[in-house]
mmCIF file of C-alpha atoms and ligand atoms in Angstrom:
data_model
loop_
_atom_site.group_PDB
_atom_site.id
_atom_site.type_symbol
_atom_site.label_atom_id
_atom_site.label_comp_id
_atom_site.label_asym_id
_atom_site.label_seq_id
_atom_site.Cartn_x
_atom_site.Cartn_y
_atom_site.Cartn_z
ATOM 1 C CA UNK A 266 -55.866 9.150 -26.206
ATOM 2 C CA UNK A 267 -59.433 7.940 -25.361
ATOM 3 C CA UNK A 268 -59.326 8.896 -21.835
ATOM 4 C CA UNK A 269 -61.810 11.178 -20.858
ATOM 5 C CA UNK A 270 -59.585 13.676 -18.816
ATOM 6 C CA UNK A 271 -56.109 15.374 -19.373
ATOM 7 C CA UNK A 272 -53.100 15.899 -17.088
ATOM 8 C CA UNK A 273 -51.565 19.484 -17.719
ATOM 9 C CA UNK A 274 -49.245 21.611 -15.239
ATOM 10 C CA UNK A 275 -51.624 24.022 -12.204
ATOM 11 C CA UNK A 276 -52.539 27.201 -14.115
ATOM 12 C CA UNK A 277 -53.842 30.330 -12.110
ATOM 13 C CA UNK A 278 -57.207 29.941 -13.404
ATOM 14 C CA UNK A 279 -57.543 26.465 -11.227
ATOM 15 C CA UNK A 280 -57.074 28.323 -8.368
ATOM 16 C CA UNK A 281 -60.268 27.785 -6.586
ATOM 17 C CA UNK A 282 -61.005 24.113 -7.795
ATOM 18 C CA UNK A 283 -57.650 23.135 -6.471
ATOM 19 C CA UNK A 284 -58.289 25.085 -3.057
ATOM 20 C CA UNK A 285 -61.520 22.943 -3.422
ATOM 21 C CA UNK A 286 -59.947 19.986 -3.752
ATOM 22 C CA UNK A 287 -56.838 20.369 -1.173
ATOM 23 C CA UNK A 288 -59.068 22.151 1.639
ATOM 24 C CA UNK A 289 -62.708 22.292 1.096
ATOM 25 C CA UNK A 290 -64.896 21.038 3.684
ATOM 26 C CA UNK A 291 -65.820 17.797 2.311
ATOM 27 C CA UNK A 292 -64.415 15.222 -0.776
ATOM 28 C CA UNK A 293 -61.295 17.215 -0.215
ATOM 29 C CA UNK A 294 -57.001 16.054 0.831
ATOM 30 C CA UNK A 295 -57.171 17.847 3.968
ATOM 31 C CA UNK A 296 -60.616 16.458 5.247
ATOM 32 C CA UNK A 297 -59.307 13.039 4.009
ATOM 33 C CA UNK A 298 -56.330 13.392 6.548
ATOM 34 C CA UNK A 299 -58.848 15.225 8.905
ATOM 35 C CA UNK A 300 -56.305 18.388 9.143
ATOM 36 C CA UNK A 301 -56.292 22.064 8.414
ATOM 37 C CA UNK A 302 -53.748 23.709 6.966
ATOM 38 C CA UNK A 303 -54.018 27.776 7.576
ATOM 39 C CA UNK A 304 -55.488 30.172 4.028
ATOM 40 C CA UNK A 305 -52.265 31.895 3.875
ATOM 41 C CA UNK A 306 -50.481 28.540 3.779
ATOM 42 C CA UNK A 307 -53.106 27.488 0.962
ATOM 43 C CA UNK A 308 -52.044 30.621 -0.904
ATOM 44 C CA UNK A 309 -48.637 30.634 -0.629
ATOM 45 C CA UNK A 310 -47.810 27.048 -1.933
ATOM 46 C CA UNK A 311 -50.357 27.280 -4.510
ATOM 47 C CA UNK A 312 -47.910 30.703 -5.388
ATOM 48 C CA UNK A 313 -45.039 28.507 -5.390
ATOM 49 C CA UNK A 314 -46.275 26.116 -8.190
ATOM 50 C CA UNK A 315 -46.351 29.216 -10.391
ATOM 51 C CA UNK A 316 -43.229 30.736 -9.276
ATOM 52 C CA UNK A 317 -40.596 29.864 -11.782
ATOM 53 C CA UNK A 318 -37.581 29.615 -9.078
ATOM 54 C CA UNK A 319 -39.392 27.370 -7.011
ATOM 55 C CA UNK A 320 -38.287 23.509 -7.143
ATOM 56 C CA UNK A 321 -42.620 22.571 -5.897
ATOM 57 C CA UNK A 322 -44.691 22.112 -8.836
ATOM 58 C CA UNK A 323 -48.633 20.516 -9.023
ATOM 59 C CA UNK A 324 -50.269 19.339 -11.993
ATOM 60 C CA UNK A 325 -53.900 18.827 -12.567
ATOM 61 C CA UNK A 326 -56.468 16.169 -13.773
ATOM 62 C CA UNK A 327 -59.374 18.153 -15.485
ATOM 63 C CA UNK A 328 -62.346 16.331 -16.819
ATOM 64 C CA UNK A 329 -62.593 16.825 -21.038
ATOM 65 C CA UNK A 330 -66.925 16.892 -20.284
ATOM 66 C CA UNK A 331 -67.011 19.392 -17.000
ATOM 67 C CA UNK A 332 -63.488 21.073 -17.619
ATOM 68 C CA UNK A 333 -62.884 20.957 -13.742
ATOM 69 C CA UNK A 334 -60.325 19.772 -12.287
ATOM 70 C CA UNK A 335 -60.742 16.162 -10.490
ATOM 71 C CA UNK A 336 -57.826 15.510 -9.173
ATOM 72 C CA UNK A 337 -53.878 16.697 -8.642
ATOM 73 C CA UNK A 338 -50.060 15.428 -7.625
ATOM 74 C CA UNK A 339 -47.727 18.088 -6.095
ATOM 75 C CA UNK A 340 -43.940 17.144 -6.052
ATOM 76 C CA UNK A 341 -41.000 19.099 -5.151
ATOM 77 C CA UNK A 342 -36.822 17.921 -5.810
ATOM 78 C CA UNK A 343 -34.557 18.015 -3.224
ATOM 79 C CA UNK A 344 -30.663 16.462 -3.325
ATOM 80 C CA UNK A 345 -29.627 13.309 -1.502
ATOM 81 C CA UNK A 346 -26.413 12.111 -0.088
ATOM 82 C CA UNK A 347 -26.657 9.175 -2.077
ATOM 83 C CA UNK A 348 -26.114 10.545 -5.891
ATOM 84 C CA UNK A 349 -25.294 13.820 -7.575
ATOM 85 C CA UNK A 350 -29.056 14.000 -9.132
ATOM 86 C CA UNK A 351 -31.521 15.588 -8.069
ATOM 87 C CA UNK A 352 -34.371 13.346 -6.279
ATOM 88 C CA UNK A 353 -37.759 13.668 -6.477
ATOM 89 C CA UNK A 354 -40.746 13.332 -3.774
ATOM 90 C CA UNK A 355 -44.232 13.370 -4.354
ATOM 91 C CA UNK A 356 -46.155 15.303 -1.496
ATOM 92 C CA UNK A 357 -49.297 14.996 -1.925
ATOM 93 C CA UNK A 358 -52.180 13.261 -4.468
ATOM 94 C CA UNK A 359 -55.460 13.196 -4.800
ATOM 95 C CA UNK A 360 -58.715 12.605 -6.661
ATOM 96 C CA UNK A 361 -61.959 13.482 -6.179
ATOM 97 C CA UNK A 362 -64.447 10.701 -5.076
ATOM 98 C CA UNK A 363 -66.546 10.263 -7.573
ATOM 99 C CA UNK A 364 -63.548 9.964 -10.100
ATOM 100 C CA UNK A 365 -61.853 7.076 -8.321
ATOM 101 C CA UNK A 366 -61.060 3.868 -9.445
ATOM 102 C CA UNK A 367 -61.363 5.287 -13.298
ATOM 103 C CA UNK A 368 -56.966 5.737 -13.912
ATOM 104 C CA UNK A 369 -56.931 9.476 -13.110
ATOM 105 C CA UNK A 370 -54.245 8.450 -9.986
ATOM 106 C CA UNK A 371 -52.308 6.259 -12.453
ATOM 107 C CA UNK A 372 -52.126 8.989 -15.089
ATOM 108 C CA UNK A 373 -51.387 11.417 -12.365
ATOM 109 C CA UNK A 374 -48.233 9.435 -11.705
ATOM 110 C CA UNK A 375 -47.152 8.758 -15.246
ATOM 111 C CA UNK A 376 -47.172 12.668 -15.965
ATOM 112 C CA UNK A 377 -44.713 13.209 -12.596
ATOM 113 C CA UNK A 378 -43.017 10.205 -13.755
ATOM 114 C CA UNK A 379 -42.733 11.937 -17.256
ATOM 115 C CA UNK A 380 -41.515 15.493 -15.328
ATOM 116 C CA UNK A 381 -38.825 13.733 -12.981
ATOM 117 C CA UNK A 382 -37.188 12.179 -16.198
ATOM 118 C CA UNK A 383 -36.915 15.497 -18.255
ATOM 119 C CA UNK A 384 -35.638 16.567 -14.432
ATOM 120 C CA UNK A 385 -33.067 14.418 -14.953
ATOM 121 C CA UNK A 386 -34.356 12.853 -11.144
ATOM 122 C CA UNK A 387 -32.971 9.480 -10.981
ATOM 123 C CA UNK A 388 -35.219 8.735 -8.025
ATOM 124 C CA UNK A 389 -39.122 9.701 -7.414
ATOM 125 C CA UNK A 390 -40.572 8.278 -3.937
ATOM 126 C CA UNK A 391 -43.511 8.941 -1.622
ATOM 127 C CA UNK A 392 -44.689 7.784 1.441
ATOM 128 C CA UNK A 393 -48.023 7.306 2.899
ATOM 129 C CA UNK A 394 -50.140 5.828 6.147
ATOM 130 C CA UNK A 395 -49.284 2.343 6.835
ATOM 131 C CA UNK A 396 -53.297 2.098 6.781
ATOM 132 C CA UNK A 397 -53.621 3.878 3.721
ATOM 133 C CA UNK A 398 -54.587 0.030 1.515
ATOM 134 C CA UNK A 399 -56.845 1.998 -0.983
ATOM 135 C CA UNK A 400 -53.500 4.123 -2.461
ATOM 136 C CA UNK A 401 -51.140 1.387 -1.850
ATOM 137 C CA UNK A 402 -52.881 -0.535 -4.084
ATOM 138 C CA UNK A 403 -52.030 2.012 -6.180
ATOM 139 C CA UNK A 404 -48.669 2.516 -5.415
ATOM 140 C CA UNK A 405 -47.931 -1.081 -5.780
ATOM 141 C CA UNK A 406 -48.977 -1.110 -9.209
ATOM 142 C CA UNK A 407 -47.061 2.135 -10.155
ATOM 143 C CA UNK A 408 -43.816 1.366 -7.727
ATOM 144 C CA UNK A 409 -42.146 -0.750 -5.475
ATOM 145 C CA UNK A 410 -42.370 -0.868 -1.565
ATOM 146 C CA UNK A 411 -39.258 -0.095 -0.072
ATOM 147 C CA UNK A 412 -40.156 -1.243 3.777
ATOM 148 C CA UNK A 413 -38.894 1.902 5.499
ATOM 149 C CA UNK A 414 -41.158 3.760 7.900
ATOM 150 C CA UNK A 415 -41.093 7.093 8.441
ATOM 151 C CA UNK A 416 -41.022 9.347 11.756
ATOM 152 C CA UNK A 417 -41.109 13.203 12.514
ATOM 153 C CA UNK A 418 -40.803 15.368 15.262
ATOM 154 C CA UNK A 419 -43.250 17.278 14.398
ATOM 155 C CA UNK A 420 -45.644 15.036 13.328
ATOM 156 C CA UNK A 421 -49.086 16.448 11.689
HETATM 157 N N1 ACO B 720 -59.727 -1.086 -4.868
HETATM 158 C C1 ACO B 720 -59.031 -1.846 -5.712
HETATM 159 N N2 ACO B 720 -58.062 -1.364 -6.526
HETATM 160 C C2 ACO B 720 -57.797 -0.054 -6.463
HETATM 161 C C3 ACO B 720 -58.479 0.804 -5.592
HETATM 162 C C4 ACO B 720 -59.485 0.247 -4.766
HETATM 163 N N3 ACO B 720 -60.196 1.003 -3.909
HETATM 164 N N4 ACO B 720 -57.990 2.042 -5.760
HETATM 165 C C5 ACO B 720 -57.045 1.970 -6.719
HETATM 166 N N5 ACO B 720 -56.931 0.694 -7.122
HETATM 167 C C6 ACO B 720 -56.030 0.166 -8.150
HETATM 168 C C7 ACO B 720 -56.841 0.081 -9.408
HETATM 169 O O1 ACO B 720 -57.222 -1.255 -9.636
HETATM 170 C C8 ACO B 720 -55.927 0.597 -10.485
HETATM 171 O O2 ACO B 720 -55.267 -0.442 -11.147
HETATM 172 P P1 ACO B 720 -55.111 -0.419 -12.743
HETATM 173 O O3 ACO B 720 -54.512 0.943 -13.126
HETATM 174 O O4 ACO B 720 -54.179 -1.539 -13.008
HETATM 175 O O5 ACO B 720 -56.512 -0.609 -13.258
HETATM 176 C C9 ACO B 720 -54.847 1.357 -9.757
HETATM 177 O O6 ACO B 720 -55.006 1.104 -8.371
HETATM 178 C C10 ACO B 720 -54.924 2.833 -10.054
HETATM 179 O O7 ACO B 720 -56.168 3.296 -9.713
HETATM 180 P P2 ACO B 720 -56.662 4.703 -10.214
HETATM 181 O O8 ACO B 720 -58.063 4.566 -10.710
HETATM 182 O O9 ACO B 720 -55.657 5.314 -11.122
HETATM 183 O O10 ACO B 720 -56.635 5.472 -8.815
HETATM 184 P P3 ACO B 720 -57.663 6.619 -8.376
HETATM 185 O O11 ACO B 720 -57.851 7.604 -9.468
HETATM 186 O O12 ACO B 720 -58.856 5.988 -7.777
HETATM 187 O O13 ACO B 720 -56.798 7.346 -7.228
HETATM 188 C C11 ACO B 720 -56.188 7.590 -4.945
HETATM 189 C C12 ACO B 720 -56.295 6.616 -6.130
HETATM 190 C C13 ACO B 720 -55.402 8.832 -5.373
HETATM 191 C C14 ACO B 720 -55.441 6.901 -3.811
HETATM 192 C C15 ACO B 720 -57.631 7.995 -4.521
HETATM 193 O O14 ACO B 720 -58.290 6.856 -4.002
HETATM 194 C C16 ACO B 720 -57.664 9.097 -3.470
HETATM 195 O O15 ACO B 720 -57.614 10.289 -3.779
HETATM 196 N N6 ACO B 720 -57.759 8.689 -2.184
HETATM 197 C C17 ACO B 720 -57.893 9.615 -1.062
HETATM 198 C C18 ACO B 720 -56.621 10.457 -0.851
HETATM 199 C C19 ACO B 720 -55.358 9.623 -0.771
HETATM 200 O O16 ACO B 720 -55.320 8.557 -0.174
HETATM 201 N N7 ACO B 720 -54.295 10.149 -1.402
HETATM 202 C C20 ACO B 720 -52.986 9.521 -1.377
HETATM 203 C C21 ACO B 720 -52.297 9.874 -0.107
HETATM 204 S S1 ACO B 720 -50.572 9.462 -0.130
HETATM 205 C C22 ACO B 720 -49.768 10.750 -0.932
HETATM 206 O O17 ACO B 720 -50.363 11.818 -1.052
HETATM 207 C C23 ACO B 720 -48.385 10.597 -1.478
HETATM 208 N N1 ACO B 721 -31.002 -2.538 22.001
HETATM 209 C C1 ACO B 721 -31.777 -1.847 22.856
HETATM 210 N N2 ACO B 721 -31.915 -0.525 22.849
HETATM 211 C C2 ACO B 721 -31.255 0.138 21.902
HETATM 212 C C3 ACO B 721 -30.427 -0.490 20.960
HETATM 213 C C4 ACO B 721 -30.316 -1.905 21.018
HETATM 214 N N3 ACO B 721 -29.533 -2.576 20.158
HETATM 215 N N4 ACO B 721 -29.883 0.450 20.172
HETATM 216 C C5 ACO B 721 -30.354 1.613 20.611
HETATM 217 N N5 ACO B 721 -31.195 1.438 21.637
HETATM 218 C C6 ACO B 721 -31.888 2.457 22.423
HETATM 219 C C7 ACO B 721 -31.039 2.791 23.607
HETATM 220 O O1 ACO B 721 -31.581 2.123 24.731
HETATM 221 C C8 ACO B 721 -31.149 4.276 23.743
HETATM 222 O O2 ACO B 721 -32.174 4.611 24.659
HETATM 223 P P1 ACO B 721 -31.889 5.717 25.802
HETATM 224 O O3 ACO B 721 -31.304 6.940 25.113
HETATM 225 O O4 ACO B 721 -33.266 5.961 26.359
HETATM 226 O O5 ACO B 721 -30.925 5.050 26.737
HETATM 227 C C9 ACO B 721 -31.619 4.777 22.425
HETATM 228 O O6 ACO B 721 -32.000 3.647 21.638
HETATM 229 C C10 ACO B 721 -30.528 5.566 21.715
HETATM 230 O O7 ACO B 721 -29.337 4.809 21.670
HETATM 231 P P2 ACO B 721 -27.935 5.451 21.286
HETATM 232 O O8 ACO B 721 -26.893 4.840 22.156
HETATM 233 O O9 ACO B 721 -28.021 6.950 21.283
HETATM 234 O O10 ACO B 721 -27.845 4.919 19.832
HETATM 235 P P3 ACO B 721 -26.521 4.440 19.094
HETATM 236 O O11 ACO B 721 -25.438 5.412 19.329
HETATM 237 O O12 ACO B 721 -26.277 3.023 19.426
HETATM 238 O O13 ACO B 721 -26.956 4.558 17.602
HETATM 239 C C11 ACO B 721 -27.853 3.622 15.633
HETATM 240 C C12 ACO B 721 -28.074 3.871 17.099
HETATM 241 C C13 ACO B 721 -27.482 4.957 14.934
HETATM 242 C C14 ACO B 721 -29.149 3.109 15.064
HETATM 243 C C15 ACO B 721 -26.723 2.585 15.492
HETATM 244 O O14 ACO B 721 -27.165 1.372 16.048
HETATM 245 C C16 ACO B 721 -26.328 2.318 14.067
HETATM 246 O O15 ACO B 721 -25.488 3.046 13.495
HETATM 247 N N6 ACO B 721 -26.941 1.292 13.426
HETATM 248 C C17 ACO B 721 -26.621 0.865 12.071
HETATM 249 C C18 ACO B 721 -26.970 1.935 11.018
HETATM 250 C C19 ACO B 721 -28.401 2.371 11.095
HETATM 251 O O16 ACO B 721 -29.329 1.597 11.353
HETATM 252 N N7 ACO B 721 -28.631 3.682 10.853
HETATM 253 C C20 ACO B 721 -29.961 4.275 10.833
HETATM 254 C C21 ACO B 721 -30.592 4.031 9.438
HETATM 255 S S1 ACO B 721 -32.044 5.065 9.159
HETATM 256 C C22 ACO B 721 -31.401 6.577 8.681
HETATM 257 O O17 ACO B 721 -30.281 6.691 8.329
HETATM 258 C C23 ACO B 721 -32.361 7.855 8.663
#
């Protein structure tokens, strides 16, 4: 492996990169989507990637040269109606900008890829903006559009 990063599981110590990089005030997922999400929030799902009984993990790109942490992919399992597996959905990904364009998404993806099949998941999706082209060019590459849309009623 030549790559100049590795993927490994959140560990307590990333703590405040990954706050960093989900809520800081700039190059960050929340500023990307222009929301806020409240600090206790922040601390309590970075808690529940470390809690053991909790089906919501994240794992972390972190640079081999800096040793920080340039990107993550949270995903949680959930049933489905449709199959007695267990399915997975991938919440949230992101890399820092001035890591882009250099695999770290892609390798993100193979590593939950890698987790939903010792999961036993039969099915990992995600969903994104319809005007989201940069990660669906992504997503293309590492899945298949499946031409639903999605709606909430409470929508962000
Ligand atoms: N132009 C052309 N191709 C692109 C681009 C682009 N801007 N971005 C990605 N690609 C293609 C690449 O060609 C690459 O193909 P290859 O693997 O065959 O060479 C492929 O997509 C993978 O690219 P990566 O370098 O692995 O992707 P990157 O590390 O840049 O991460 C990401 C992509 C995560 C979308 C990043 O741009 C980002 O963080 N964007 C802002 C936040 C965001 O949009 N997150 C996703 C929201 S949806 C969700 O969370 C489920
Ligand atoms: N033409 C025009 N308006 C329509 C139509 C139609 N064919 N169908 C629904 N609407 C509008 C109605 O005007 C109504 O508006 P109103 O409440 O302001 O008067 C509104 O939509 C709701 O209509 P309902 O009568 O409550 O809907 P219905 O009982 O017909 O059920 C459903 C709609 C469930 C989509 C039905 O057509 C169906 O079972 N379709 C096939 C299966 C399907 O598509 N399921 C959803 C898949 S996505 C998922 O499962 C999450």
């Amino acid at each position: 492996e030549t790559s100049e990063f590795l993927i490994r599981p959140i560990e307590r110590e990333d703590k405040d990169q990954w706050v960093q990089l989900w809520s800081g005030k700039t190059d960050s997922y929340l500023t990307f989507y222009q929301k806020s999400v409240p600090p206790d929030v922040t601390d309590y799902t970075f808690e529940r990637f470390l809690d053991e009984s909790v089906t919501m993990w994240c794992a972390v790109a972190v640079s081999k040269k800096t040793n920080k942490v340039i990107g993550f992919i949270s995903y949680l399992t959930h049933l489905s109606t449709w199959s007695p597996t267990t399915y997975m959905y991938i919440n949230d990904l992101y890399v820092s900008e001035k890591n882009r364009l250099g695999g770290v998404g892609r390798k993100l993806f193979e590593y939950t890829y890698k987790q939903a099949d010792l999961k036993n998941c039969t099915k990992v999706y995600w969903s994104t903006q319809l005007n989201n082209h940069r990660a669906q060019l992504l997503y293309t590459k590492v899945g298949t559009f499946e031409g639903y849309v999605r709606y909430s009623r409470n929508p962000d």
